[in-house]
Structure formats: C-alpha cells, structure tokens
Short mmCIF file of C-alpha atoms in Angstrom, two decimals:
data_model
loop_
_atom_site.label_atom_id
_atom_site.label_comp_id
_atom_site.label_asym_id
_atom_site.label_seq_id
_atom_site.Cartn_x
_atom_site.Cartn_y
_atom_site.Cartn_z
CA UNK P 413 0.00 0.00 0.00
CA UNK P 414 1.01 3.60 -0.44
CA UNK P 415 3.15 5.72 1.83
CA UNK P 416 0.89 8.47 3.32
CA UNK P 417 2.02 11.98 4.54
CA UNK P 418 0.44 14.31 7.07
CA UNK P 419 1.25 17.42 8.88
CA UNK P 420 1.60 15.96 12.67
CA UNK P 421 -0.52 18.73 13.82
CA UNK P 422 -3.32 21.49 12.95
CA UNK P 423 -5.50 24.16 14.65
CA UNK P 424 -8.95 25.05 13.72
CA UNK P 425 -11.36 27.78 15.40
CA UNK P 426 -14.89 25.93 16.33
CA UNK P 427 -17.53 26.52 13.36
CA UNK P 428 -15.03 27.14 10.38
CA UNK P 429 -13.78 24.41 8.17
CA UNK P 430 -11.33 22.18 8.75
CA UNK P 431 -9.35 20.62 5.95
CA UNK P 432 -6.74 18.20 6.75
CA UNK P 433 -4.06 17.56 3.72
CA UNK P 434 -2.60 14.36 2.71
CA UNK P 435 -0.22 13.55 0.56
CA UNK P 436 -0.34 9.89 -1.03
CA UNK P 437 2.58 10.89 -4.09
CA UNK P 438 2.90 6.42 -4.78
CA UNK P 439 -1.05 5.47 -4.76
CA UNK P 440 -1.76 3.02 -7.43
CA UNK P 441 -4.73 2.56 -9.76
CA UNK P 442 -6.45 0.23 -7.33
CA UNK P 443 -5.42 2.06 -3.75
CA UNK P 444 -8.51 3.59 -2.35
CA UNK P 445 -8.12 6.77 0.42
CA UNK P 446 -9.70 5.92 3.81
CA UNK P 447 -9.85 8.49 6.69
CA UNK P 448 -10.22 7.74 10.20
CA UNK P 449 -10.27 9.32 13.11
CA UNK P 450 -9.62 8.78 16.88
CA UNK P 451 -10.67 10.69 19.97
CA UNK P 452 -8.40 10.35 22.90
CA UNK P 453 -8.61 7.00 24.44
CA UNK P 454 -11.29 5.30 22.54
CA UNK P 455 -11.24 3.62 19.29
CA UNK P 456 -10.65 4.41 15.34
CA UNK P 457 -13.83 5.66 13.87
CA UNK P 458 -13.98 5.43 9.99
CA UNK P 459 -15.32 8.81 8.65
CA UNK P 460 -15.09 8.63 4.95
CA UNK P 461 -13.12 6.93 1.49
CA UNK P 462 -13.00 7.26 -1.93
CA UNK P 463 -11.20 6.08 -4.94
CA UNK P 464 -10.78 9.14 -7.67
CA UNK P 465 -14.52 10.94 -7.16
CA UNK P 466 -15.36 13.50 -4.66
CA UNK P 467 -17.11 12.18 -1.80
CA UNK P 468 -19.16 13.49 0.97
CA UNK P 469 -21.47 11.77 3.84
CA UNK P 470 -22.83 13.18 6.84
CA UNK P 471 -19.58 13.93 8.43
CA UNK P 472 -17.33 14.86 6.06
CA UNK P 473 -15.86 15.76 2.27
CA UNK P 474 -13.37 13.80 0.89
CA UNK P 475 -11.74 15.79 -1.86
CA UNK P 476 -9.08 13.86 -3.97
CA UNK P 477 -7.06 15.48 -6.57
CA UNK P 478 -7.33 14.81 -10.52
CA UNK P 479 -3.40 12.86 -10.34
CA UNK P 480 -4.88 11.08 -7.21
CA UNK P 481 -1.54 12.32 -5.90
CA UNK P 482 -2.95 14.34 -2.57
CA UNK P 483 -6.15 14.37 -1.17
CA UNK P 484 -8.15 16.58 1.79
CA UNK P 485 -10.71 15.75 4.31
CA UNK P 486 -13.35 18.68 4.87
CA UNK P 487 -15.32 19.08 8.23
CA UNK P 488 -17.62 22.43 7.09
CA UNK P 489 -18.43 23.36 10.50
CA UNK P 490 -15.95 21.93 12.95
CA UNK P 491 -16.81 21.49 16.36
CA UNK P 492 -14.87 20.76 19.78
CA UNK P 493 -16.08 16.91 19.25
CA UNK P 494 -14.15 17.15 16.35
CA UNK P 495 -10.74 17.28 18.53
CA UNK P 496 -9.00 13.52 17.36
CA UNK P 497 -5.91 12.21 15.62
CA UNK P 498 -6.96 12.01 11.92
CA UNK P 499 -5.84 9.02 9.89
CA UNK P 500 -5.35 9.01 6.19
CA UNK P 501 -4.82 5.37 4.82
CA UNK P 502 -4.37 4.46 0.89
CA UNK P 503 -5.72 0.84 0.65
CA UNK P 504 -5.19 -1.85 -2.18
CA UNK P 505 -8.80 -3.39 -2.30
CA UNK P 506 -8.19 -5.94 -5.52
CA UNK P 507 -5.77 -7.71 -3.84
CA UNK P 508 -7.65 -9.78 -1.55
CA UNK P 509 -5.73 -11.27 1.65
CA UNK P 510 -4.50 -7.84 2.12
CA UNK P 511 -5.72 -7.50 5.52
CA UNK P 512 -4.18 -5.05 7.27
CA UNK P 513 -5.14 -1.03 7.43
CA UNK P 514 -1.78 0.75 8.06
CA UNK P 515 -2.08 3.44 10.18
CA UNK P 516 0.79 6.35 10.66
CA UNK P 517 0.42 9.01 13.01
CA UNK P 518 -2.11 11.06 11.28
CA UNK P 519 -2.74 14.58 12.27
CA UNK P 520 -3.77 15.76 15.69
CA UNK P 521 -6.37 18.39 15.10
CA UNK P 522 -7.14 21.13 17.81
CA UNK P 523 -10.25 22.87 17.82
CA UNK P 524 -10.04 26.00 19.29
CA UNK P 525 -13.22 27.59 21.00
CA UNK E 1457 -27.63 -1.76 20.10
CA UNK E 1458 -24.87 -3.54 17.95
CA UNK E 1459 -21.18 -3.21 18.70
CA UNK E 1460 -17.65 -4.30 19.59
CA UNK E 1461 -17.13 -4.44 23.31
CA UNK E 1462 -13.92 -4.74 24.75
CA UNK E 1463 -12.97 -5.98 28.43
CA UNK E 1464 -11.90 -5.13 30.84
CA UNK E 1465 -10.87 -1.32 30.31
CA UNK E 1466 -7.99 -1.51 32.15
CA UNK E 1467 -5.92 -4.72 32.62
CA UNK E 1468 -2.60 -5.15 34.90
CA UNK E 1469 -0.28 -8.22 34.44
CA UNK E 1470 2.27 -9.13 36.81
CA UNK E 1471 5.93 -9.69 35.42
CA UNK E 1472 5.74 -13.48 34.16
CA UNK E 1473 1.55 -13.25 33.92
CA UNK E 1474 -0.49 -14.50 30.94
CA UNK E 1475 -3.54 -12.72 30.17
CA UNK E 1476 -6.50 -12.54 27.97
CA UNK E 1477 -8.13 -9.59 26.74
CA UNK E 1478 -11.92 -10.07 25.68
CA UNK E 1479 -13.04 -8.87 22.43
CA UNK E 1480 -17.15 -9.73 21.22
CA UNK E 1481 -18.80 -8.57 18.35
CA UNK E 1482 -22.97 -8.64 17.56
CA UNK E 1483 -22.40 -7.19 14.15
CA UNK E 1484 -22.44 -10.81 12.05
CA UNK E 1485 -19.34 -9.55 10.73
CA UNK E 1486 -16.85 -12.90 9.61
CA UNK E 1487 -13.74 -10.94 9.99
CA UNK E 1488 -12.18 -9.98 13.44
CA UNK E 1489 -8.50 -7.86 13.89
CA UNK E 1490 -5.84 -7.10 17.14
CA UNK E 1491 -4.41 -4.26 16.86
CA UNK E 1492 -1.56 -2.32 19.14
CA UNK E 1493 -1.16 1.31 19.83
CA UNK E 1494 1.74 2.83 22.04
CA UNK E 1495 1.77 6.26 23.47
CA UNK E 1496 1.89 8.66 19.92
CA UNK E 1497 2.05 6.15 17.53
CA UNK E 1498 -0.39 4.48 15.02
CA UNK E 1499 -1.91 0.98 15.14
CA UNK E 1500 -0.09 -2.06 14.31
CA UNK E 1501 -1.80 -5.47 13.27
CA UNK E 1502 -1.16 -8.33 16.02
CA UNK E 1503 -3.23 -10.81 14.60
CA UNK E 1504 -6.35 -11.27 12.26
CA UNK E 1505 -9.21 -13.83 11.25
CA UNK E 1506 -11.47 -14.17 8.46
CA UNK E 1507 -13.01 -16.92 9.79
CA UNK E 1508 -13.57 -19.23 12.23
CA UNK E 1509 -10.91 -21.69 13.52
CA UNK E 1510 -9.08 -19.32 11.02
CA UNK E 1511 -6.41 -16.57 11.87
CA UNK E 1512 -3.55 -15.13 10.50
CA UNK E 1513 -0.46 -13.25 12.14
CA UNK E 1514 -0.18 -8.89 11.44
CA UNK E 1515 3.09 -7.47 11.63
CA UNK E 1516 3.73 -7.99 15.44
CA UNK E 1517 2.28 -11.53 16.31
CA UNK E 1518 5.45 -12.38 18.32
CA UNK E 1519 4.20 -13.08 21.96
CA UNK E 1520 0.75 -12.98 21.66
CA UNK E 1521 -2.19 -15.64 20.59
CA UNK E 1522 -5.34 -15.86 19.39
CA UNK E 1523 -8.62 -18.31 19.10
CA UNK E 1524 -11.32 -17.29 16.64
CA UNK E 1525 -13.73 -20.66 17.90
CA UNK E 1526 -17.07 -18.83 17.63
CA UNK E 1527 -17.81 -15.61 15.13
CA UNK E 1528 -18.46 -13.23 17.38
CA UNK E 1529 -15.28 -13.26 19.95
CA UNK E 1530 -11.77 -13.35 18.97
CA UNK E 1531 -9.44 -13.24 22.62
CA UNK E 1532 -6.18 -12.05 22.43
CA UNK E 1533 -4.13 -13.36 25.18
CA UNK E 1534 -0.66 -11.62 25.90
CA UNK E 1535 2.14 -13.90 26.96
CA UNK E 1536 4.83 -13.49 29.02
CA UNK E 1537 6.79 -13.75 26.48
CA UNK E 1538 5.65 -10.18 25.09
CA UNK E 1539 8.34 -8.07 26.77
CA UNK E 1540 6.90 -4.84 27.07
CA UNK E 1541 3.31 -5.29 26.96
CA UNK E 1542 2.38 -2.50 27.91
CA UNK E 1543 -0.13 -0.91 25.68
CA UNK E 1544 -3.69 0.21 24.44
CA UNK E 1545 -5.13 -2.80 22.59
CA UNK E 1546 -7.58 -2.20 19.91
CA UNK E 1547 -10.18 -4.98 18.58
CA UNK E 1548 -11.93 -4.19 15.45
CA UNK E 1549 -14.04 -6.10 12.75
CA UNK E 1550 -15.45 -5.98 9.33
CA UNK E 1551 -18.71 -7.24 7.17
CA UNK E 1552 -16.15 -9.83 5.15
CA UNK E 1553 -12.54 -10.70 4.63
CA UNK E 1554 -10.53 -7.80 3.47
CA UNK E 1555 -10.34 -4.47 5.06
CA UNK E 1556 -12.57 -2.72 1.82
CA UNK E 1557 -15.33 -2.85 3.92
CA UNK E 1558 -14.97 -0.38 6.92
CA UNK E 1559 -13.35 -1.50 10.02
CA UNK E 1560 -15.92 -0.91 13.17
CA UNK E 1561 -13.37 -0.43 16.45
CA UNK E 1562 -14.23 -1.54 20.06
CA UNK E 1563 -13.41 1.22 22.60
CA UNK E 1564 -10.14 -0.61 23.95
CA UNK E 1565 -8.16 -2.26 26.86
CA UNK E 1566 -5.23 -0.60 28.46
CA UNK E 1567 -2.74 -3.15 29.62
CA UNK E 1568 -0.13 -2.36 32.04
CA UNK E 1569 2.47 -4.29 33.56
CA UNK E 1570 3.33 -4.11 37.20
#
C-alpha cells in the first residue's frame, strides 16, 4: 500500500472548516483513500473513502485530486467533538488477503473555542 | 444496540503473567482484527481472522495468541513472552474478509504491567 504523509498537527477555530491535507505521491490505480479518526482513548472511527470521485457523507468531504496524488478531508463546520488524531490510509482493495489497514500518526487536530 | 465491546478497560499483568483480553462482536461480521497502539504512535496489526478456527499473524504476532472458535469473539491473550506489553489494545471487525469494507473499532483495553 502507499506511503501516506500528514502534517503531525493542525489548529482550527470551532464553526469554520477544517481541511486536513494528505499527501499519497505512490497510490496506485487500485489504492482507495480511507480516513479515520480517533478521539483520545477510545477507538478508530472510519469517517469517509474514496477512490478518484469526490465524496461526501454526513460527516465529512473527501476531496481527492485529478493525479490522485494528494487528497483533503473537509469538516464544514468543525466542532470541539471534532478534537481527534486524523488518519489518512491508501488501501489496495483488488488484492484480496491484504488484511491489514496501516495506520501512521495522522494529524492531531485542535479545535479551538 | 450492535457493537464491539472490549474488556476489561484496564488490565494489569504481573511480570511473568499471561492474560486474555476479551473482544465480542454482535455485528455478524466474519472478519475480526488485534491491533496495538503505544503512546503517539499508530496501530499495528497483532493478529487477524477471516473466519472461524481461522487466523492469521499482522506485523507484530510475536508473543501474543489468538482463538477465533465462535464468530463473534476473537481473545487475544498476551504472553509473558511479550516483553513490554504495555499498551492500548484495539479490537476491530469488518462485514467480510478484506479491510474494503470499513473497520468498526471496540473502545479498547489498556494493559499495564506491574
């Protein structure tokens, strides 16, 4: 799967939009982008993927570049919840027996009231 | 409500102690994961199963175990030969084999070694 890069940290002030950058220069043809994030002592949450097409569900935009070489996660209207370590993950889904997500360090995003 | 629950919360293991952290699942899902997570780093896969009496080691299997003997519980038990065990342990599953379907997490168990 492809190397991902993130900045290790970002601020955001509660109710603007925060847009967290990663940078995925090796993805393949068949690597999707997953995000996930994780709040302080609990579990990953998934929040959103795609493959080469805008996405967006109730949590989030996932915007991904035309080169599929970078990609950013959107929260419109962040809140203090929002506070978490944010994974991005580029996945090979055709081969199957690929098991594992990888997970870096992600970014650890601040909201600030 | 469905879920992944994870026990106990916290967990403390005596130098030389086996233990087994508890990991259930309601969702139907077939495949179950172990993952680790030390203080500012990102997950790594222990073990993983697609299905039952099946499982397969991640990238860190080496003193730990596993037993996938019903569908919804998957135990992870820590041996004493881990040597630093001490860690927060992450149990997650999916709808089918392969991680292309999203990855539900349980909320954890913090081990620590006394």
């Amino acid at each position: 799967d492809a190397k991902t890069t993130q900045p290790t940290s970002m601020d955001c002030a509660e109710g603007r939009a925060a847009n967290l950058p990663c940078n995925h220069s090796t993805i393949s043809g068949n690597e999707y982008v997953y995000w996930y994030r994780q709040i302080h002592s609990q579990g990953p949450q998934y929040i959103i993927h795609g493959l080469k097409n805008n996405e967006t569900n109730e949590m989030a935009s996932l915007i991904i570049t035309e080169d599929r070489k970078s990609s950013t996660l959107i929260l419109p209207h962040a809140t203090l919840r929002d506070t978490a370590v944010y994974y991005c993950i580029a996945l090979d889904i055709s081969n199957f027996g690929n098991e594992k997500l990888t997970f870096g360090t992600g970014t650890r995003l601040t909201i600030i009231p | 409500d469905g879920g992944i629950t994870q026990s106990p919360k916290y967990l403390f293991r005596k130098e030389g102690q086996n233990v087994t952290l508890s990991c259930e699942q309601n969702l139907n899902h077939d495949a179950m994961y172990w993952y680790r997570q030390d203080p500012g780093q990102g997950l790594r896969l222990i073990y993983y199963s697609q299905i039952v009496n099946d499982f397969q080691k991640g990238d860190i299997a080496e003193g730990y175990s596993v037993s996938r003997e019903k569908k919804e519980s998957f135990p992870l038990t820590v041996t004493s030969a881990q040597k630093n065990p001490t860690a927060f342990y992450l149990c997650a599953s999916n709808k089918r084999g392969g991680v292309q379907e999203t990855q539900y997490f349980g909320p954890g168990t913090r081990l620590l070694v006394l």
